[in-house]
PDB file of C-alpha atoms in Angstrom:
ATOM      1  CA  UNK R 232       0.000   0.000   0.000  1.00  0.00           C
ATOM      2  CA  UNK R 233       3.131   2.420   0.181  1.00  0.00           C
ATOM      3  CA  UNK R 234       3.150   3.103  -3.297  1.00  0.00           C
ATOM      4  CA  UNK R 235       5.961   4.459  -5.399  1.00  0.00           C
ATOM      5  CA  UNK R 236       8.144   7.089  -3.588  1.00  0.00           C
ATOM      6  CA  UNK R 237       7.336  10.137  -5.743  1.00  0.00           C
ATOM      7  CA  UNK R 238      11.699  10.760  -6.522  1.00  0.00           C
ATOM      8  CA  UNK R 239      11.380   6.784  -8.209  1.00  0.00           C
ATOM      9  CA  UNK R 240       8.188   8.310 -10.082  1.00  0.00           C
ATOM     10  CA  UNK R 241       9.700  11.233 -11.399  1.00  0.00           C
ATOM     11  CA  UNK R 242      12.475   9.166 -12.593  1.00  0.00           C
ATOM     12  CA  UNK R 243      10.762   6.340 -14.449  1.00  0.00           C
ATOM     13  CA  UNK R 244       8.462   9.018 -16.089  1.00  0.00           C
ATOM     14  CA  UNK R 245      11.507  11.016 -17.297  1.00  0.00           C
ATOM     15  CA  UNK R 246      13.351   7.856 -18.318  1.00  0.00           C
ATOM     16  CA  UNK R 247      10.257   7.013 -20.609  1.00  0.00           C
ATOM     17  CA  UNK R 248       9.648  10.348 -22.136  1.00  0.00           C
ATOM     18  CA  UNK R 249      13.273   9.510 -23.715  1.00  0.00           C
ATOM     19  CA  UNK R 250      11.672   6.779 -25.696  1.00  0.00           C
ATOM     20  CA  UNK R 251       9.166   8.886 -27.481  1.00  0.00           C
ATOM     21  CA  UNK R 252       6.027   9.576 -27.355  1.00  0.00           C
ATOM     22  CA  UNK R 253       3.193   6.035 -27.453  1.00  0.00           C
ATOM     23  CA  UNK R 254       6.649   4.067 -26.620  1.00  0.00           C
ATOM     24  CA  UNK R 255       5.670   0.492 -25.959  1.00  0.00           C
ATOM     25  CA  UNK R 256       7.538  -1.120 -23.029  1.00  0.00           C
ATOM     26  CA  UNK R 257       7.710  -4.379 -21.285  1.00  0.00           C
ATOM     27  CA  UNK R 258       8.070  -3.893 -17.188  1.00  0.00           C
ATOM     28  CA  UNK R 259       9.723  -7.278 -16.075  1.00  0.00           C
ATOM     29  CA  UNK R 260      10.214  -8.512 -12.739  1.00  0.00           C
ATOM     30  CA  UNK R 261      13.697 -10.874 -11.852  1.00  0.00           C
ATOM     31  CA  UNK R 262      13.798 -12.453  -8.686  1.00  0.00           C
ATOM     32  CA  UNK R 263      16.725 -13.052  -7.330  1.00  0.00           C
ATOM     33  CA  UNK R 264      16.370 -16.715  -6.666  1.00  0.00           C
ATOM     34  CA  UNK R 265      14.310 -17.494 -10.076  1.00  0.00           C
ATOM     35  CA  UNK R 266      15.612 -20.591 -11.151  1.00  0.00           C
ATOM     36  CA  UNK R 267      18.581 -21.052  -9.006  1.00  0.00           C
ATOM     37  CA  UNK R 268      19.351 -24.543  -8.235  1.00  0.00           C
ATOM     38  CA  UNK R 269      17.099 -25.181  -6.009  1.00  0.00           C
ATOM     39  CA  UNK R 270      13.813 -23.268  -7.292  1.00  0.00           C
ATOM     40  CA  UNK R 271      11.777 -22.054 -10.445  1.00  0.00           C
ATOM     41  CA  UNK R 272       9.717 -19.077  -9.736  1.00  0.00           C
ATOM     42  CA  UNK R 273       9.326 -18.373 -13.542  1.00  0.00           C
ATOM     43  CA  UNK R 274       5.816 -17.038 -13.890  1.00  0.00           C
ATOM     44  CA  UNK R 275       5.055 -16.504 -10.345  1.00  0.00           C
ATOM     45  CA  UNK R 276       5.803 -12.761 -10.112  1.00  0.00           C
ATOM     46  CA  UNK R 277       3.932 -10.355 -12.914  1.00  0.00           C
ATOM     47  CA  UNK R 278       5.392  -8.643 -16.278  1.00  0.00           C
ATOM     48  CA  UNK R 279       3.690  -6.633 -18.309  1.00  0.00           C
ATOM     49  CA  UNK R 280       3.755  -6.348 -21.686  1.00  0.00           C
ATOM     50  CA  UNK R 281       3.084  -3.354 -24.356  1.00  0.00           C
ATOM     51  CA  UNK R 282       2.722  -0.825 -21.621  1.00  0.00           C
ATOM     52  CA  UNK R 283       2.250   2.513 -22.954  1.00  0.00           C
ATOM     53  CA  UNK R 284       2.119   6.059 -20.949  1.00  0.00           C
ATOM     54  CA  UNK R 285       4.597   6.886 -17.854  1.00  0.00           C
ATOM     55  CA  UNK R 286       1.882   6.251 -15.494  1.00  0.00           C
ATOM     56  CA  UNK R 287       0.884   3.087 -16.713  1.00  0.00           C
ATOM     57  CA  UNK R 288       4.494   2.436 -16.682  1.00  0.00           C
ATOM     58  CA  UNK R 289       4.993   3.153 -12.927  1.00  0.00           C
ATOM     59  CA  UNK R 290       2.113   1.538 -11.689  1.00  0.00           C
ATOM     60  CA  UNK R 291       3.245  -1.651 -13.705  1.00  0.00           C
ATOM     61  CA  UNK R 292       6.439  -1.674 -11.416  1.00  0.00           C
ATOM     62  CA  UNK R 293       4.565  -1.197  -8.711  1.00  0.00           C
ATOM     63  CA  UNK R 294       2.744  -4.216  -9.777  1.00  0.00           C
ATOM     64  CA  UNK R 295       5.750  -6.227 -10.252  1.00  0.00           C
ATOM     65  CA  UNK R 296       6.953  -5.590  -6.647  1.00  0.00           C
ATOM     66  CA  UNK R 297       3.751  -6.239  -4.977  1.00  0.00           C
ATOM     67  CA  UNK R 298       3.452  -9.684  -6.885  1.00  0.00           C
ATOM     68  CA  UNK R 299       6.310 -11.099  -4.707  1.00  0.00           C
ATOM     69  CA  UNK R 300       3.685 -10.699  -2.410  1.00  0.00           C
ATOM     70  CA  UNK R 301       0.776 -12.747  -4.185  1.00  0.00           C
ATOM     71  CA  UNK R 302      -1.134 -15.503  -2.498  1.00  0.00           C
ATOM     72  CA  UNK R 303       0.658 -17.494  -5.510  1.00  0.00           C
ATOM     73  CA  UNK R 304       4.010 -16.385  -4.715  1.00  0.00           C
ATOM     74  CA  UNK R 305       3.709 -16.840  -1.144  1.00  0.00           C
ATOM     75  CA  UNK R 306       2.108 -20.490  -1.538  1.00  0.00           C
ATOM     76  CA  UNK R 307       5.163 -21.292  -3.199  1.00  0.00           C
ATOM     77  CA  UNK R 308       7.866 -20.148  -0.956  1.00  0.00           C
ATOM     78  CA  UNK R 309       6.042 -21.598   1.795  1.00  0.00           C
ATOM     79  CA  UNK R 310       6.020 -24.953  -0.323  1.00  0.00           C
ATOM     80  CA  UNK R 311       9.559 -24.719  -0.349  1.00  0.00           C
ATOM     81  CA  UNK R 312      10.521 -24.256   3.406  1.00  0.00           C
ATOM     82  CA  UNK R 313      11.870 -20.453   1.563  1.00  0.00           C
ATOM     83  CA  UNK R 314      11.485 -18.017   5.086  1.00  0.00           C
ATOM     84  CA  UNK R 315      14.267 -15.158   3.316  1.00  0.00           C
ATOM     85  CA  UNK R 316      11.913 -12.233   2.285  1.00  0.00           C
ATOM     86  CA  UNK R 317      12.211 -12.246  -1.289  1.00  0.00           C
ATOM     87  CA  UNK R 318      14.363  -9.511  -3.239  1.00  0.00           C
ATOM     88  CA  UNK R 319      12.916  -8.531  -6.868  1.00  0.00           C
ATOM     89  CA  UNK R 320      14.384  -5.676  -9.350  1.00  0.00           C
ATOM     90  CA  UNK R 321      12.008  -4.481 -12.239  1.00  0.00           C
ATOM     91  CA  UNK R 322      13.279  -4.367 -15.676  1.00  0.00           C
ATOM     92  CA  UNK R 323      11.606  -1.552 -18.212  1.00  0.00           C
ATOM     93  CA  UNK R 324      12.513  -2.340 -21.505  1.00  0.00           C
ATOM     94  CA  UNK R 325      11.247  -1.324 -25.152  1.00  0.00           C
ATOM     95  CA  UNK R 326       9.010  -3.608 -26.824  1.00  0.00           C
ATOM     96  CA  UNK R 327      10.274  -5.492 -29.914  1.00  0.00           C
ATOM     97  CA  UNK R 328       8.060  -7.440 -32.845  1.00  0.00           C
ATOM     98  CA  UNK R 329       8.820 -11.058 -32.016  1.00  0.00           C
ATOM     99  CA  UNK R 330       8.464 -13.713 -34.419  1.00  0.00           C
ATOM    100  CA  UNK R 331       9.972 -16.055 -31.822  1.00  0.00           C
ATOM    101  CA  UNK R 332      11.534 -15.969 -28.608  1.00  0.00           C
ATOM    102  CA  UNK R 333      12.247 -17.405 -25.131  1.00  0.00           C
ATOM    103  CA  UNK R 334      14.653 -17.451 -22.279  1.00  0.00           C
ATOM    104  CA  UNK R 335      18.331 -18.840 -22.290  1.00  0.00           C
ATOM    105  CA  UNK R 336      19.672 -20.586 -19.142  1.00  0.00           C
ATOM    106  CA  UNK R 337      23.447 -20.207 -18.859  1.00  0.00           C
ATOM    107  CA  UNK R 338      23.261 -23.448 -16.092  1.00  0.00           C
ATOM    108  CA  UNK R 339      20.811 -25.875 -16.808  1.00  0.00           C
ATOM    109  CA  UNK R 340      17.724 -25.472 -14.316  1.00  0.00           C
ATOM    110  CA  UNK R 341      16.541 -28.536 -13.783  1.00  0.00           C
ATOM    111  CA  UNK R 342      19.837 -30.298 -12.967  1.00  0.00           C
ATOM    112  CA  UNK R 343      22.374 -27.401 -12.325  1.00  0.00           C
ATOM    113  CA  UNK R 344      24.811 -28.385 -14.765  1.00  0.00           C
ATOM    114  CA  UNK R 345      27.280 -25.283 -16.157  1.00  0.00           C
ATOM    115  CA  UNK R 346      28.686 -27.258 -19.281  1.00  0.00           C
ATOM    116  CA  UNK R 347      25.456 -26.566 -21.002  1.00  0.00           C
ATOM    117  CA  UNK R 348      23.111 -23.495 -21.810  1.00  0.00           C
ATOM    118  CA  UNK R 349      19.225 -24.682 -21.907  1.00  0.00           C
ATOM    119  CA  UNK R 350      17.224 -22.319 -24.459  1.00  0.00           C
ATOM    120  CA  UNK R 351      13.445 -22.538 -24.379  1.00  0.00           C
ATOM    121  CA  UNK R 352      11.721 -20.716 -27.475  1.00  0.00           C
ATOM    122  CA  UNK R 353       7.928 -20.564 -28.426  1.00  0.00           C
ATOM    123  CA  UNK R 354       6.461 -18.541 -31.335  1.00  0.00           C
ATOM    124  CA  UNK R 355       5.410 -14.809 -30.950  1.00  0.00           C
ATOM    125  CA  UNK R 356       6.205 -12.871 -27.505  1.00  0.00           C
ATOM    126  CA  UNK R 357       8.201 -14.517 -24.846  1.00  0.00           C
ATOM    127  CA  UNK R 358       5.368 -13.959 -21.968  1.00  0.00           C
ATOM    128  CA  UNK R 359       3.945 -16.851 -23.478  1.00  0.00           C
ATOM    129  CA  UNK R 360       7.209 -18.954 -22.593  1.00  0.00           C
ATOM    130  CA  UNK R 361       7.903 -17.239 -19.107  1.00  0.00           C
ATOM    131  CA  UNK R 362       3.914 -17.726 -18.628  1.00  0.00           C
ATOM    132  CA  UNK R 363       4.013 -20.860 -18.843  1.00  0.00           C
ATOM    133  CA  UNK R 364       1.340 -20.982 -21.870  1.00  0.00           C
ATOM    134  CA  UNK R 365       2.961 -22.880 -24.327  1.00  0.00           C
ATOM    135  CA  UNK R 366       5.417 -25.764 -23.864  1.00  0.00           C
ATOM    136  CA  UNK R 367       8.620 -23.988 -25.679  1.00  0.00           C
ATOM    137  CA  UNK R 368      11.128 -25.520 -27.925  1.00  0.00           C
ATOM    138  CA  UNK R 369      14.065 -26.746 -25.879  1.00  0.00           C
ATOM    139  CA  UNK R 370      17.373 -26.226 -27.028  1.00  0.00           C
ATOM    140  CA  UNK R 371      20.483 -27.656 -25.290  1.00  0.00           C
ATOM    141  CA  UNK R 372      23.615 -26.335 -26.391  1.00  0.00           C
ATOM    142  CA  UNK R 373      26.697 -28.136 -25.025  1.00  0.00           C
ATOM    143  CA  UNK R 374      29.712 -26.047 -23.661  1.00  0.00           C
ATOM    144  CA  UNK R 375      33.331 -26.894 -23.760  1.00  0.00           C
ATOM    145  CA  UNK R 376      35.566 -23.607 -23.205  1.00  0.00           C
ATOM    146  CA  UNK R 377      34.283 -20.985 -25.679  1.00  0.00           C
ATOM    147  CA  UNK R 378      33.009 -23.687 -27.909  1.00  0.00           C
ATOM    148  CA  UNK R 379      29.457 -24.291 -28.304  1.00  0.00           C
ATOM    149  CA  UNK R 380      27.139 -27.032 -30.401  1.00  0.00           C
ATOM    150  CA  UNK R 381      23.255 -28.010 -30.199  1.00  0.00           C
ATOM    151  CA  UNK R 382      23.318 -31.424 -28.114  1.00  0.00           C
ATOM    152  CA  UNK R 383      19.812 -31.704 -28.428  1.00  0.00           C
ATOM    153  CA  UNK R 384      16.355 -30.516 -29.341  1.00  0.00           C
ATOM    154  CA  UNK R 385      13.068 -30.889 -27.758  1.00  0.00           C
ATOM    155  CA  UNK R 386      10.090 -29.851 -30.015  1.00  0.00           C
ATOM    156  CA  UNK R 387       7.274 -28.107 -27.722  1.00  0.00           C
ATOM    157  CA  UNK R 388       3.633 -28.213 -28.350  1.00  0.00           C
ATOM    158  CA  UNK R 389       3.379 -24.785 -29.137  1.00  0.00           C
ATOM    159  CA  UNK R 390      -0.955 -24.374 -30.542  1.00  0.00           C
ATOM    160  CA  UNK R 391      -0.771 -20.379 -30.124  1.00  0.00           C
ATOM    161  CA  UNK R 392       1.476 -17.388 -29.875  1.00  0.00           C
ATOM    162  CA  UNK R 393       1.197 -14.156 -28.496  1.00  0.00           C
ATOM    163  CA  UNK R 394       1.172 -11.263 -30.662  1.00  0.00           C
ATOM    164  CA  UNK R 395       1.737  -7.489 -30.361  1.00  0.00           C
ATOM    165  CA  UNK R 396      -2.063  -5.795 -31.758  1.00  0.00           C
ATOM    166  CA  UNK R 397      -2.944  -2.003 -31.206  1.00  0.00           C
ATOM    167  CA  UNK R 398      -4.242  -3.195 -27.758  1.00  0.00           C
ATOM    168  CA  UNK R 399      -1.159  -4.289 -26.411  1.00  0.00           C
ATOM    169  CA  UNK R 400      -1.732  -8.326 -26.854  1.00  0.00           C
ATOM    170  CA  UNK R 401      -3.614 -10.568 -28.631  1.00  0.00           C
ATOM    171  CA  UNK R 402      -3.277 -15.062 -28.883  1.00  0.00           C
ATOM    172  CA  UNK R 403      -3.402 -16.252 -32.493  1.00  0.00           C
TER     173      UNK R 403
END
């Protein structure tokens, strides 16, 4: 219920008016213990995508931090004996036309290993991927010194992809 401290707001709004005027952002939240070794909260705090307008911007990363605080969010770190009070930063970024994208894991997630990345990829905007509303592509890409090569390839089922529309989002 604190609300942005009116120095942060005056910041992000100047920030955006760099970007132009109808500038399309994505606000992001990153956890700092999604997908260590031990956990995967991927998904369980908001982002927001296509924001438009510095208010709608600021209130988005005021959204973002108060998700860490979600009956979802907290279910989960209860689940998993996690009693550290969570630490989040919010990302602002412009918005790109995506024809595909995803997330790359520089240690594999599920079993911690560092001599491979793990790329997940889905069609359209990556909030489907980070969402968990697709199953993604997954791509593991072996690493020896500065040498990498594909190892393997999952194929997702991947029915529908989120697309930038004048509204901000739309599932095709």
């Amino acid at each position: 219920k604190a609300g942005l401290p009116p120095d942060l707001r005056v910041a992000i709004e100047g920030a955006y008016t760099l970007l132009g005027d109808g500038a399309r952002v994505a606000v992001r939240s990153s956890a700092t213990m999604e997908d260590s070794g031990g956990f995967s909260f991927a998904g369980m705090n908001e982002s927001f995508t296509n924001v438009s307008g510095a208010p709608a911007i600021a209130q988005a990363v005021l959204r973002c931090w108060q998700s860490v605080w979600s009956a979802r969010s907290m279910a989960y770190r209860a689940s998993q004996r996690i009693d550290a009070e969570p630490a989040i930063a919010v990302v602002v970024q412009r918005m790109v036309d995506a024809d595909c994208s995803g997330v790359m894991f520089t240690a594999d997630p599920a079993s911690g290993r560092r001599d491979r990345l793990v790329i997940e990829a889905a069609f359209g905007l990556g909030q489907s991927v980070v969402g968990g509303e697709v199953e993604p592509d997954t791509h593991f890409v072996a690493r020896d010194a500065s040498v990498l090569s594909l190892s393997a390839t999952r194929v997702g089922d991947k029915r529908r992809k989120l697309v930038r529309d004048a509204d901000g989002r739309e599932v095709v």
